[in-house]
Amino acid sequence: MELSLNTATVRKQWNLAQIIEGCARHGIRGISPWRDQVAQMGLQEAGRSIRRENLAVTGLCRGGFFTAKDWRDDNRRAIEEAHTLGAQCLVLVVGGLLPGSKDLALSREKVQEGIAAILPEARAAGVPLAIEPLHPMQAAERACVNTLEQALDICDALGEGIGVAVDVYHVWWDPKLASQIERAGKRILAHHICDWLVPTRDLLNDRGMMGDGVIDLPLIRRWVEDAGYAGFQEVEIFSEHWWQRDPDEVLRLCIERARDA
Amino acid sequence: MELSLNTATVRKQWNLAQIIEGCARHGIRGISPWRDQVAQMGLQEAGRSIRRENLAVTGLCRGGFFTAKDWRDDNRRAIEEAHTLGAQCLVLVVGGLLPGSKDLALSREKVQEGIAAILPEARAAGVPLAIEPLHPMQAAERACVNTLEQALDICDALGEGIGVAVDVYHVWWDPKLASQIERAGKRILAHHICDWLVPTRDLLNDRGMMGDGVIDLPLIRRWVEDAGYAGFQEVEIFSEHWWQRDPDEVLRLCIERARDA
């Protein structure tokens, strides 16, 4: 599996132009940018620069947040941007509870309706949508889709043009992970890696470098490959620790640790 | 539903003798003590004091940690203590990954074998075992049983004398919660309440008072009742915030909020 860099990994040290250049310099052949960084650089310029370095765009982060007010326009723009960048998928972080609500079931219905509503546009643009189940500790604020099983149930209901992003950080604990990865099969559109630290000190920004935590990365990678996924491994580390380090050191370590895993 | 107090809720302010006396004074008719507090007071003395106040012991916290070294002796003692106190169940926090291991499947096998090994002694002592699925964010360190479905699969495999503790904090996010509570039926041995705060600042000790977070407590309570559970609602709040407050105020608020929920 080739390596891709999710730009969140060094977002505090480098802007997108620097990250693209850094990937090229380190021989990382894929990139998955965040939309705020793309906007800052300019969509066309970002696209040109990525193509110039011949990087695969393994995903665009992110669409989703279907429980927020402006979900429709925002997702329409996200699809256009993913199309312009030639992204292999648009990652959907679906959104948490509806504002002021405790109704998880209703929030989940709203999410599925939102995905169904944007799916025809995504298909027309040739942009596969990748539902990313987020760790249950993010259910209230970021994503009320919290298991691969739940994400695949939505995929089953909606048909073509939609799949899942399997991020080990969010799903490693799941007793049904092996069986659900097998079920996902070709619908695995992205495979994100990092590690779960013990102890974990923050719910958002304390992810570990591969090998520093407890996730059996080779095992999950094997399951994902056995399911038919032949794309990139995408490193995505949200970490106050790694954001303080020399980004070239971070990229070297990502390459080394991904190889070991 | 009557109210029970898990003694962790005010453990930094009061010792067990004070908590027993506090429950009686506030009209809380159930208590669920932690074993370290029982040991500090003395098992016999704790039992006498609880019986004197005529409190139901809705659970003893805790047995489990089957991935640790001394699991066998420790669980044997826990069963004896639960028997002595007349506890309605022994709560099992099953333990996380085996020491130094990333093998979640093996750790889970070890847990099931451990439960199977102590179950005959628990049955003989008349102490039902309550597997408490813990939030996935605790999978590495505390419990590799993380969903009600997984806990019930273990119950199915092991037969009589074992059930589950449904703690809303750990399971509220689960897309299959309603169906699994229905499946649990009479095997629900305890129902713990508190709330999930937004944002949550700590993975262990930032639980919320009922009503301060996003959990739909009345809904889950209804599911639990519909499944046939007729026991106590047990308040269990691990919180640096509430541990700083006047414990009498905390107990008054627990009563008020549990009533509202």
Short mmCIF file of C-alpha atoms in Angstrom, two decimals:
data_model
loop_
_atom_site.label_atom_id
_atom_site.label_comp_id
_atom_site.label_asym_id
_atom_site.label_seq_id
_atom_site.Cartn_x
_atom_site.Cartn_y
_atom_site.Cartn_z
CA MET A 1 0.00 0.00 0.00
CA GLU A 2 1.24 3.42 -0.87
CA LEU A 3 1.20 6.24 1.62
CA SER A 4 -0.95 9.33 1.60
CA LEU A 5 -0.74 12.28 3.95
CA ASN A 6 -3.83 13.79 5.45
CA THR A 7 -2.88 17.44 5.70
CA ALA A 8 -4.27 17.75 9.24
CA THR A 9 -1.15 15.90 10.38
CA VAL A 10 1.11 18.94 9.94
CA ARG A 11 -1.49 21.67 9.62
CA LYS A 12 -0.06 23.84 12.40
CA GLN A 13 3.43 23.91 10.93
CA TRP A 14 2.80 24.18 7.18
CA ASN A 15 0.27 25.67 4.79
CA LEU A 16 -1.03 23.55 1.91
CA ALA A 17 1.63 24.70 -0.57
CA GLN A 18 4.33 23.63 1.89
CA ILE A 19 2.59 20.31 2.57
CA ILE A 20 2.34 19.51 -1.15
CA GLU A 21 5.99 20.34 -1.59
CA GLY A 22 6.86 18.31 1.55
CA CYS A 23 5.01 15.24 0.28
CA ALA A 24 6.84 15.43 -3.03
CA ARG A 25 10.21 15.86 -1.31
CA HIS A 26 9.63 12.88 0.98
CA GLY A 27 8.28 10.63 -1.75
CA ILE A 28 4.77 10.50 -0.35
CA ARG A 29 2.58 9.90 -3.40
CA GLY A 30 -0.85 10.78 -2.03
CA ILE A 31 -2.44 13.70 -0.23
CA SER A 32 -5.80 14.32 1.42
CA PRO A 33 -6.34 18.02 1.99
CA TRP A 34 -8.78 19.84 4.23
CA ARG A 35 -11.06 22.35 2.58
CA ASP A 36 -10.04 25.32 4.71
CA GLN A 37 -6.45 24.84 3.58
CA VAL A 38 -7.57 24.47 -0.03
CA ALA A 39 -9.60 27.68 0.23
CA GLN A 40 -6.66 29.53 1.72
CA MET A 41 -4.40 28.49 -1.14
CA GLY A 42 -7.10 28.87 -3.76
CA LEU A 43 -8.87 25.88 -5.29
CA GLN A 44 -7.38 26.17 -8.79
CA GLU A 45 -3.87 26.85 -7.53
CA ALA A 46 -4.11 23.90 -5.10
CA GLY A 47 -5.26 21.65 -7.93
CA ARG A 48 -2.46 22.79 -10.24
CA SER A 49 0.16 22.36 -7.56
CA ILE A 50 -1.03 18.85 -6.64
CA ARG A 51 -1.12 17.81 -10.31
CA ARG A 52 2.33 19.32 -10.91
CA GLU A 53 3.72 17.04 -8.19
CA ASN A 54 1.66 14.17 -9.53
CA LEU A 55 0.08 13.40 -6.16
CA ALA A 56 -3.03 11.27 -5.89
CA VAL A 57 -5.81 13.04 -3.98
CA THR A 58 -6.96 10.16 -1.78
CA GLY A 59 -9.80 12.18 -0.33
CA LEU A 60 -11.10 15.64 0.36
CA CYS A 61 -11.89 16.48 3.99
CA ARG A 62 -14.70 17.03 4.42
CA GLY A 63 -18.38 17.17 3.61
CA GLY A 64 -21.14 16.22 5.97
CA PHE A 65 -22.49 17.96 9.09
CA PHE A 66 -26.01 17.27 7.90
CA THR A 67 -27.40 18.34 11.26
CA ALA A 68 -26.09 21.89 10.77
CA LYS A 69 -28.02 24.67 9.10
CA ASP A 70 -26.12 25.25 5.85
CA TRP A 71 -25.53 21.57 5.05
CA ARG A 72 -26.99 21.68 1.56
CA ASP A 73 -24.90 24.48 0.09
CA ASP A 74 -21.81 23.44 1.94
CA ASN A 75 -21.96 19.90 0.62
CA ARG A 76 -22.68 21.11 -2.90
CA ARG A 77 -19.50 23.19 -2.75
CA ALA A 78 -17.56 20.29 -1.26
CA ILE A 79 -18.58 18.03 -4.15
CA GLU A 80 -17.49 20.65 -6.68
CA GLU A 81 -14.16 21.08 -4.96
CA ALA A 82 -13.60 17.32 -4.78
CA HIS A 83 -14.39 17.11 -8.49
CA THR A 84 -11.99 19.93 -9.33
CA LEU A 85 -9.21 18.31 -7.32
CA GLY A 86 -9.90 14.86 -8.77
CA ALA A 87 -10.34 13.48 -5.26
CA GLN A 88 -10.91 9.73 -4.99
CA CYS A 89 -13.68 10.45 -2.49
CA LEU A 90 -15.32 13.15 -0.44
CA VAL A 91 -15.06 12.20 3.23
CA LEU A 92 -18.29 12.74 5.15
CA VAL A 93 -18.17 13.61 8.83
CA VAL A 94 -21.90 13.44 9.18
CA GLY A 95 -22.56 15.73 12.13
CA GLY A 96 -23.70 15.11 15.69
CA LEU A 97 -26.97 15.80 17.45
CA LEU A 98 -29.33 18.34 15.95
CA PRO A 99 -28.80 21.72 17.66
CA GLY A 100 -30.33 21.74 21.13
CA SER A 101 -31.67 18.22 20.70
CA LYS A 102 -31.11 14.95 22.53
CA ASP A 103 -32.86 12.98 19.82
CA LEU A 104 -30.17 10.73 18.44
CA ALA A 105 -32.56 8.70 16.29
CA LEU A 106 -33.93 11.84 14.63
CA SER A 107 -30.43 13.22 14.10
CA ARG A 108 -29.48 9.97 12.42
CA GLU A 109 -32.54 10.12 10.16
CA LYS A 110 -31.63 13.67 9.23
CA VAL A 111 -28.12 12.52 8.35
CA GLN A 112 -29.35 9.76 6.09
CA GLU A 113 -31.78 12.13 4.37
CA GLY A 114 -28.99 14.64 3.85
CA ILE A 115 -26.70 12.06 2.29
CA ALA A 116 -29.53 10.85 0.06
CA ALA A 117 -30.16 14.43 -1.04
CA ILE A 118 -26.58 15.15 -2.13
CA LEU A 119 -25.84 11.72 -3.57
CA PRO A 120 -27.24 12.42 -7.08
CA GLU A 121 -25.00 15.48 -7.40
CA ALA A 122 -22.01 13.50 -6.17
CA ARG A 123 -22.71 10.76 -8.70
CA ALA A 124 -23.10 13.28 -11.49
CA ALA A 125 -19.76 14.83 -10.53
CA GLY A 126 -18.07 11.44 -10.33
CA VAL A 127 -17.24 11.97 -6.67
CA PRO A 128 -17.75 8.91 -4.45
CA LEU A 129 -18.99 9.78 -0.97
CA ALA A 130 -17.17 8.13 1.94
CA ILE A 131 -19.10 7.98 5.21
CA GLU A 132 -16.57 8.02 8.02
CA PRO A 133 -17.95 6.46 11.19
CA LEU A 134 -16.48 8.43 14.07
CA HIS A 135 -15.57 7.14 17.50
CA PRO A 136 -18.58 7.01 19.85
CA MET A 137 -16.96 9.69 22.01
CA GLN A 138 -17.70 12.08 19.10
CA ALA A 139 -21.37 11.12 18.75
CA ALA A 140 -22.80 14.31 20.24
CA GLU A 141 -20.63 16.88 18.54
CA ARG A 142 -19.26 15.55 15.26
CA ALA A 143 -20.80 12.38 13.94
CA CYS A 144 -23.77 10.32 15.03
CA VAL A 145 -22.65 7.55 12.69
CA ASN A 146 -20.41 5.61 15.03
CA THR A 147 -19.87 2.11 13.70
CA LEU A 148 -18.99 0.60 10.39
CA GLU A 149 -22.13 -1.50 10.60
CA GLN A 150 -24.28 1.61 10.88
CA ALA A 151 -22.47 3.30 8.00
CA LEU A 152 -22.89 0.23 5.80
CA ASP A 153 -26.59 0.04 6.62
CA ILE A 154 -26.85 3.56 5.21
CA CYS A 155 -24.82 2.55 2.13
CA ASP A 156 -27.11 -0.44 1.62
CA ALA A 157 -30.11 1.85 1.71
CA LEU A 158 -28.69 4.40 -0.72
CA GLY A 159 -27.07 2.30 -3.45
CA GLU A 160 -24.30 3.28 -5.85
CA GLY A 161 -21.73 6.02 -5.37
CA ILE A 162 -21.33 5.73 -1.64
CA GLY A 163 -18.97 3.83 0.64
CA VAL A 164 -16.98 4.20 3.83
CA ALA A 165 -13.72 5.58 5.14
CA VAL A 166 -12.17 3.13 7.60
CA ASP A 167 -10.15 5.15 10.10
CA VAL A 168 -8.51 2.81 12.60
CA TYR A 169 -8.73 5.42 15.36
CA HIS A 170 -12.50 5.42 15.23
CA VAL A 171 -13.19 1.72 14.75
CA TRP A 172 -10.32 -0.31 16.24
CA TRP A 173 -12.32 -1.19 19.39
CA ASP A 174 -15.35 -2.56 17.51
CA PRO A 175 -16.10 -6.24 18.26
CA LYS A 176 -17.63 -6.53 14.80
CA LEU A 177 -14.80 -4.81 12.93
CA ALA A 178 -13.52 -7.84 11.01
CA SER A 179 -16.94 -8.90 9.83
CA GLN A 180 -17.99 -5.38 8.88
CA ILE A 181 -14.80 -4.72 6.93
CA GLU A 182 -15.48 -7.92 5.03
CA ARG A 183 -19.05 -6.79 4.44
CA ALA A 184 -17.83 -3.40 3.20
CA GLY A 185 -15.71 -5.01 0.49
CA LYS A 186 -15.19 -2.69 -2.47
CA ARG A 187 -17.09 0.04 -0.67
CA ILE A 188 -13.97 0.86 1.35
CA LEU A 189 -12.97 4.15 -0.23
CA ALA A 190 -10.26 5.22 2.20
CA HIS A 191 -8.13 3.71 4.95
CA HIS A 192 -6.85 6.13 7.59
CA ILE A 193 -4.14 5.23 10.07
CA CYS A 194 -2.70 6.58 13.31
CA ASP A 195 -2.71 5.06 16.80
CA TRP A 196 -4.66 5.04 20.08
CA LEU A 197 -2.49 6.22 22.95
CA VAL A 198 -2.68 4.86 26.48
CA PRO A 199 -3.54 7.01 28.26
CA THR A 200 -5.41 9.31 25.89
CA ARG A 201 -5.47 12.82 27.35
CA ASP A 202 -7.83 14.61 25.00
CA LEU A 203 -10.87 13.48 23.06
CA LEU A 204 -9.85 15.28 19.88
CA ASN A 205 -6.18 16.07 19.56
CA ASP A 206 -4.23 13.31 21.27
CA ARG A 207 -3.91 10.77 18.50
CA GLY A 208 -0.73 8.74 18.34
CA MET A 209 1.93 8.11 15.71
CA MET A 210 1.64 4.57 14.33
CA GLY A 211 3.36 2.19 16.71
CA ASP A 212 3.07 4.42 19.78
CA GLY A 213 -0.31 3.05 20.81
CA VAL A 214 -2.31 -0.15 21.07
CA ILE A 215 -3.96 -0.56 17.67
CA ASP A 216 -2.99 -3.71 15.79
CA LEU A 217 -2.43 -1.87 12.52
CA PRO A 218 -1.09 -4.80 10.45
CA LEU A 219 -4.15 -6.86 11.37
CA ILE A 220 -6.65 -4.21 10.34
CA ARG A 221 -4.64 -3.49 7.19
CA ARG A 222 -4.83 -7.17 6.28
CA TRP A 223 -8.59 -7.20 6.77
CA VAL A 224 -8.92 -4.11 4.60
CA GLU A 225 -6.75 -5.61 1.86
CA ASP A 226 -8.58 -8.94 2.05
CA ALA A 227 -11.80 -7.02 1.50
CA GLY A 228 -10.41 -5.84 -1.81
CA TYR A 229 -9.10 -2.38 -0.96
CA ALA A 230 -6.05 -1.54 -3.04
CA GLY A 231 -5.79 2.18 -2.39
CA PHE A 232 -3.53 4.26 -0.21
CA GLN A 233 -2.95 4.19 3.54
CA GLU A 234 -3.64 7.72 4.66
CA VAL A 235 -1.90 9.01 7.77
CA GLU A 236 -4.16 11.32 9.76
CA ILE A 237 -2.83 12.39 13.15
CA PHE A 238 -4.55 15.12 15.12
CA SER A 239 -2.07 15.76 17.89
CA GLU A 240 -0.95 18.75 19.90
CA HIS A 241 2.27 16.82 20.42
CA TRP A 242 3.10 16.22 16.75
CA TRP A 243 1.96 19.70 15.78
CA GLN A 244 4.85 21.00 17.88
CA ARG A 245 7.49 19.00 16.02
CA ASP A 246 9.55 19.66 12.92
CA PRO A 247 7.21 18.68 10.06
CA ASP A 248 10.00 17.05 8.07
CA GLU A 249 10.71 14.83 11.06
CA VAL A 250 7.00 14.04 11.32
CA LEU A 251 6.84 13.02 7.66
CA ARG A 252 9.97 10.86 7.92
CA LEU A 253 8.49 9.12 10.95
CA CYS A 254 5.11 8.62 9.22
CA ILE A 255 6.87 6.87 6.35
CA GLU A 256 8.99 4.70 8.63
CA ARG A 257 6.15 3.73 10.96
CA ALA A 258 3.69 3.05 8.16
CA ARG A 259 6.29 0.74 6.61
CA ASP A 260 6.77 -1.10 9.94
CA ALA A 261 3.04 -1.42 10.40
CA MET B 1 -38.08 3.51 39.88
CA GLU B 2 -36.41 4.03 43.20
CA LEU B 3 -33.05 5.70 43.49
CA SER B 4 -29.75 4.14 44.46
CA LEU B 5 -26.47 5.91 45.03
CA ASN B 6 -23.27 4.55 43.64
CA THR B 7 -20.76 5.58 46.27
CA ALA B 8 -18.24 6.81 43.66
CA THR B 9 -20.48 9.86 43.28
CA VAL B 10 -19.33 11.42 46.57
CA ARG B 11 -16.26 9.33 47.28
CA LYS B 12 -13.91 12.28 47.65
CA GLN B 13 -16.07 14.01 50.25
CA TRP B 14 -17.35 11.13 52.38
CA ASN B 15 -16.25 7.72 53.59
CA LEU B 16 -18.68 4.80 53.36
CA ALA B 17 -20.12 5.31 56.84
CA GLN B 18 -20.94 8.90 55.97
CA ILE B 19 -22.41 7.89 52.61
CA ILE B 20 -24.68 5.27 54.21
CA GLU B 21 -25.83 7.83 56.74
CA GLY B 22 -26.28 10.42 53.95
CA CYS B 23 -28.44 8.08 51.88
CA ALA B 24 -30.67 7.38 54.88
CA ARG B 25 -30.96 11.08 55.70
CA HIS B 26 -31.92 11.99 52.13
CA GLY B 27 -34.34 9.12 51.70
CA ILE B 28 -32.25 7.32 49.09
CA ARG B 29 -33.21 3.66 49.51
CA GLY B 30 -30.39 1.94 47.61
CA ILE B 31 -26.63 1.97 47.67
CA SER B 32 -23.92 0.49 45.47
CA PRO B 33 -20.58 0.58 47.25
CA TRP B 34 -17.05 0.21 45.90
CA ARG B 35 -14.94 -2.51 47.41
CA ASP B 36 -12.10 -0.26 48.53
CA GLN B 37 -14.55 1.76 50.60
CA VAL B 38 -16.06 -1.43 52.02
CA ALA B 39 -12.58 -2.70 52.93
CA GLN B 40 -11.74 0.57 54.62
CA MET B 41 -14.87 0.44 56.76
CA GLY B 42 -14.65 -3.31 57.31
CA LEU B 43 -16.90 -5.74 55.47
CA GLN B 44 -18.97 -6.84 58.47
CA GLU B 45 -19.38 -3.33 59.80
CA ALA B 46 -20.38 -2.05 56.36
CA GLY B 47 -22.97 -4.83 56.05
CA ARG B 48 -24.39 -4.11 59.52
CA SER B 49 -24.58 -0.40 58.86
CA ILE B 50 -26.32 -0.84 55.50
CA ARG B 51 -28.82 -3.30 57.00
CA ARG B 52 -29.44 -1.00 59.96
CA GLU B 53 -30.50 1.73 57.52
CA ASN B 54 -32.45 -0.82 55.51
CA LEU B 55 -30.76 0.12 52.23
CA ALA B 56 -30.91 -2.18 49.22
CA VAL B 57 -27.46 -3.02 47.91
CA THR B 58 -28.13 -2.61 44.19
CA GLY B 59 -24.66 -3.77 43.25
CA LEU B 60 -21.11 -4.21 44.44
CA CYS B 61 -18.40 -2.47 42.42
CA ARG B 62 -16.56 -4.31 41.19
CA GLY B 63 -15.25 -7.65 40.02
CA GLY B 64 -13.67 -8.30 36.65
CA PHE B 65 -10.28 -7.26 35.25
CA PHE B 66 -9.85 -10.75 33.84
CA THR B 67 -6.84 -9.61 31.84
CA ALA B 68 -4.92 -8.79 35.04
CA LYS B 69 -2.75 -11.23 36.92
CA ASP B 70 -4.68 -11.85 40.15
CA TRP B 71 -8.11 -12.02 38.53
CA ARG B 72 -9.04 -15.39 40.01
CA ASP B 73 -8.49 -14.63 43.70
CA ASP B 74 -9.76 -11.12 43.37
CA ASN B 75 -13.03 -12.21 41.83
CA ARG B 76 -13.44 -14.97 44.40
CA ARG B 77 -13.16 -12.37 47.15
CA ALA B 78 -15.53 -10.04 45.32
CA ILE B 79 -18.19 -12.75 45.12
CA GLU B 80 -17.85 -13.45 48.85
CA GLU B 81 -18.14 -9.76 49.66
CA ALA B 82 -21.19 -9.36 47.42
CA HIS B 83 -22.75 -12.35 49.15
CA THR B 84 -22.02 -10.94 52.60
CA LEU B 85 -23.53 -7.58 51.68
CA GLY B 86 -26.56 -9.17 50.02
CA ALA B 87 -25.76 -7.31 46.81
CA GLN B 88 -28.26 -7.70 43.97
CA CYS B 89 -25.34 -8.20 41.61
CA LEU B 90 -21.58 -8.04 41.32
CA VAL B 91 -20.69 -5.53 38.62
CA LEU B 92 -17.98 -6.76 36.27
CA VAL B 93 -15.62 -4.27 34.66
CA VAL B 94 -13.97 -6.92 32.58
CA GLY B 95 -10.53 -5.44 31.95
CA GLY B 96 -8.82 -4.05 28.88
CA LEU B 97 -6.04 -5.41 26.70
CA LEU B 98 -3.77 -8.09 28.11
CA PRO B 99 -0.61 -6.45 29.50
CA GLY B 100 1.70 -5.41 26.69
CA SER B 101 -0.61 -6.84 24.06
CA LYS B 102 -2.50 -5.35 21.13
CA ASP B 103 -4.53 -8.50 20.67
CA LEU B 104 -8.07 -7.41 21.33
CA ALA B 105 -9.61 -10.69 20.19
CA LEU B 106 -7.40 -12.69 22.55
CA SER B 107 -8.12 -10.31 25.41
CA ARG B 108 -11.81 -10.76 24.79
CA GLU B 109 -11.45 -14.54 24.79
CA LYS B 110 -9.55 -14.33 28.06
CA VAL B 111 -12.37 -12.24 29.53
CA GLN B 112 -15.03 -14.73 28.53
CA GLU B 113 -12.97 -17.62 29.94
CA GLY B 114 -12.51 -15.72 33.18
CA ILE B 115 -16.20 -15.05 33.56
CA ALA B 116 -16.96 -18.69 32.78
CA ALA B 117 -14.46 -19.75 35.44
CA ILE B 118 -15.98 -17.70 38.27
CA LEU B 119 -19.61 -18.17 37.28
CA PRO B 120 -20.13 -21.46 39.18
CA GLU B 121 -18.90 -19.84 42.40
CA ALA B 122 -21.14 -16.84 41.82
CA ARG B 123 -24.13 -19.10 41.24
CA ALA B 124 -23.34 -21.10 44.37
CA ALA B 125 -23.14 -17.87 46.37
CA GLY B 126 -26.40 -16.57 44.86
CA VAL B 127 -24.60 -13.55 43.41
CA PRO B 128 -25.68 -12.62 39.87
CA LEU B 129 -22.83 -11.31 37.74
CA ALA B 130 -23.50 -8.12 35.79
CA ILE B 131 -21.25 -7.50 32.80
CA GLU B 132 -20.97 -3.76 32.33
CA PRO B 133 -20.07 -2.84 28.75
CA LEU B 134 -17.83 0.19 28.99
CA HIS B 135 -17.58 3.05 26.52
CA PRO B 136 -15.27 2.24 23.59
CA MET B 137 -12.89 4.96 24.78
CA GLN B 138 -12.13 2.62 27.72
CA ALA B 139 -11.44 -0.45 25.57
CA ALA B 140 -7.66 -0.48 26.03
CA GLU B 141 -7.45 0.18 29.74
CA ARG B 142 -10.61 -0.91 31.49
CA ALA B 143 -12.99 -3.05 29.54
CA CYS B 144 -12.77 -4.71 26.15
CA VAL B 145 -16.49 -5.45 26.32
CA ASN B 146 -17.84 -2.29 24.74
CA THR B 147 -21.37 -2.87 23.54
CA LEU B 148 -24.48 -4.38 25.00
CA GLU B 149 -24.65 -6.72 22.03
CA GLN B 150 -21.20 -8.06 22.83
CA ALA B 151 -22.05 -8.47 26.53
CA LEU B 152 -25.26 -10.31 25.68
CA ASP B 153 -23.41 -12.63 23.31
CA ILE B 154 -21.27 -13.61 26.30
CA CYS B 155 -24.37 -14.05 28.46
CA ASP B 156 -25.93 -16.24 25.77
CA ALA B 157 -22.83 -18.41 25.74
CA LEU B 158 -22.64 -18.79 29.52
CA GLY B 159 -26.23 -19.36 30.58
CA GLU B 160 -27.83 -18.75 33.97
CA GLY B 161 -26.62 -16.39 36.67
CA ILE B 162 -25.25 -13.69 34.44
CA GLY B 163 -26.64 -10.50 32.97
CA VAL B 164 -25.70 -6.91 32.21
CA ALA B 165 -25.43 -3.51 33.85
CA VAL B 166 -26.81 -0.82 31.54
CA ASP B 167 -24.96 2.40 32.28
CA VAL B 168 -26.28 5.16 30.07
CA TYR B 169 -22.88 6.86 29.96
CA HIS B 170 -21.31 3.90 28.24
CA VAL B 171 -24.07 2.92 25.84
CA TRP B 172 -26.17 6.00 25.00
CA TRP B 173 -24.48 6.46 21.59
CA ASP B 174 -25.11 2.88 20.40
CA PRO B 175 -27.25 2.65 17.23
CA LYS B 176 -28.45 -0.76 18.42
CA LEU B 177 -29.24 0.28 21.99
CA ALA B 178 -33.03 -0.08 21.82
CA SER B 179 -32.92 -3.51 20.22
CA GLN B 180 -30.23 -4.79 22.55
CA ILE B 181 -32.02 -3.57 25.68
CA GLU B 182 -35.10 -5.42 24.44
CA ARG B 183 -32.95 -8.48 23.82
CA ALA B 184 -31.47 -8.22 27.32
CA GLY B 185 -34.89 -8.40 28.93
CA LYS B 186 -34.75 -9.82 32.45
CA ARG B 187 -30.98 -10.02 32.22
CA ILE B 188 -30.74 -6.32 33.00
CA LEU B 189 -29.39 -6.43 36.55
CA ALA B 190 -28.61 -2.76 37.05
CA HIS B 191 -29.36 0.58 35.43
CA HIS B 192 -26.83 3.35 36.00
CA ILE B 193 -27.52 6.97 35.22
CA CYS B 194 -25.57 10.21 34.81
CA ASP B 195 -25.08 12.37 31.71
CA TRP B 196 -22.70 12.97 28.80
CA LEU B 197 -21.37 16.53 28.86
CA VAL B 198 -20.67 18.60 25.75
CA PRO B 199 -17.79 19.17 25.65
CA THR B 200 -16.34 16.30 27.68
CA ARG B 201 -12.94 17.30 29.02
CA ASP B 202 -11.66 14.05 30.47
CA LEU B 203 -12.13 10.43 29.46
CA LEU B 204 -12.70 9.25 33.02
CA ASN B 205 -13.82 11.91 35.46
CA ASP B 206 -15.98 14.38 33.60
CA ARG B 207 -19.38 12.76 33.79
CA GLY B 208 -22.37 15.02 34.09
CA MET B 209 -25.26 15.35 36.52
CA MET B 210 -28.50 14.12 34.97
CA GLY B 211 -29.95 16.89 32.82
CA ASP B 212 -26.65 18.71 32.27
CA GLY B 213 -25.76 16.71 29.15
CA VAL B 214 -27.22 15.24 26.01
CA ILE B 215 -28.43 11.78 27.01
CA ASP B 216 -32.15 11.21 26.57
CA LEU B 217 -32.55 9.60 29.99
CA PRO B 218 -36.34 9.21 29.99
CA LEU B 219 -36.16 7.37 26.67
CA ILE B 220 -33.53 4.88 27.81
CA ARG B 221 -35.33 4.43 31.11
CA ARG B 222 -38.50 3.58 29.22
CA TRP B 223 -36.67 1.00 27.11
CA VAL B 224 -35.20 -0.53 30.26
CA GLU B 225 -38.58 -0.66 31.97
CA ASP B 226 -40.26 -2.07 28.86
CA ALA B 227 -37.65 -4.83 28.88
CA GLY B 228 -38.91 -5.84 32.30
CA TYR B 229 -36.42 -4.17 34.62
CA ALA B 230 -38.09 -3.15 37.87
CA GLY B 231 -35.04 -2.39 39.98
CA PHE B 232 -33.39 0.83 41.07
CA GLN B 233 -31.92 3.66 39.04
CA GLU B 234 -28.38 3.99 40.30
CA VAL B 235 -26.68 7.36 40.08
CA GLU B 236 -22.98 7.00 39.28
CA ILE B 237 -21.13 10.22 38.56
CA PHE B 238 -17.35 10.27 38.30
CA SER B 239 -16.64 13.97 38.22
CA GLU B 240 -13.88 16.22 39.45
CA HIS B 241 -16.52 18.94 39.42
CA TRP B 242 -19.06 17.22 41.65
CA TRP B 243 -16.36 15.84 43.92
CA GLN B 244 -15.61 19.46 44.87
CA ARG B 245 -19.17 20.21 45.97
CA ASP B 246 -21.04 19.85 49.24
CA PRO B 247 -22.12 16.18 49.23
CA ASP B 248 -25.51 16.98 50.72
CA GLU B 249 -26.12 19.37 47.83
CA VAL B 250 -24.98 16.66 45.39
CA LEU B 251 -27.43 14.14 46.87
CA ARG B 252 -30.32 16.62 46.81
CA LEU B 253 -29.57 17.36 43.17
CA CYS B 254 -29.32 13.66 42.29
CA ILE B 255 -32.79 13.09 43.74
CA GLU B 256 -34.28 16.11 42.00
CA ARG B 257 -32.70 15.40 38.62
CA ALA B 258 -33.48 11.69 38.69
CA ARG B 259 -37.09 12.60 39.36
CA ASP B 260 -37.14 15.04 36.42
CA ALA B 261 -35.54 12.46 34.16
#
